[in-house]
Phi, psi and omega in degrees: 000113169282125152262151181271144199280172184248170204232155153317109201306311170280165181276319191227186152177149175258124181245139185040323149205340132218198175293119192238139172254176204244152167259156173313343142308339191101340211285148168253136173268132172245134203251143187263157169217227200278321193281348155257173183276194182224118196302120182240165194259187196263016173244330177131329295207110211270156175251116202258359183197121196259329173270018210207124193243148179318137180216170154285115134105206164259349156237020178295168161336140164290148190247151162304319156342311166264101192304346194274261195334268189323318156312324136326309173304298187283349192266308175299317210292308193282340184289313170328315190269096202227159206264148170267143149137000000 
């Protein structure tokens, strides 16, 4: 018989002053509201969730796809890197 992992109960939940809503995964979303700024890509392009990357399925591969993630992906790749000589 596979057991199933149990998943968190609530929809939302709150830590400390704020409110996080839960994704179908279980993964908390933080949402911004009128008193935060709102998270943008480096073209301007607002961003709606910075800690949680585009996937296959709820524990598949990261798809490419998701342009926020690469970007990412590529701006550490590129910080890292510094000339000898």
């Amino acid at each position: 018989m596979v057991k199933t992992a149990k998943r968190p109960s609530g929809k939302s939940a709150i830590i400390h002053d704020q409110k996080l809503v839960r994704g179908n995964g279980g993964e908390l979303h933080q949402i911004a509201g009128d008193d935060n700024a709102v998270l943008t890509t480096a073209q301007g392009g607002l961003v709606s969730d910075d800690q949680n990357s585009l996937r296959i399925g709820e524990r598949g591969p990261t798809v490419l796809e998701d342009f926020h993630f690469r970007e990412k992906i590529f701006h550490f790749d590129r910080s890292g890197k510094r000339r000898v000589g």
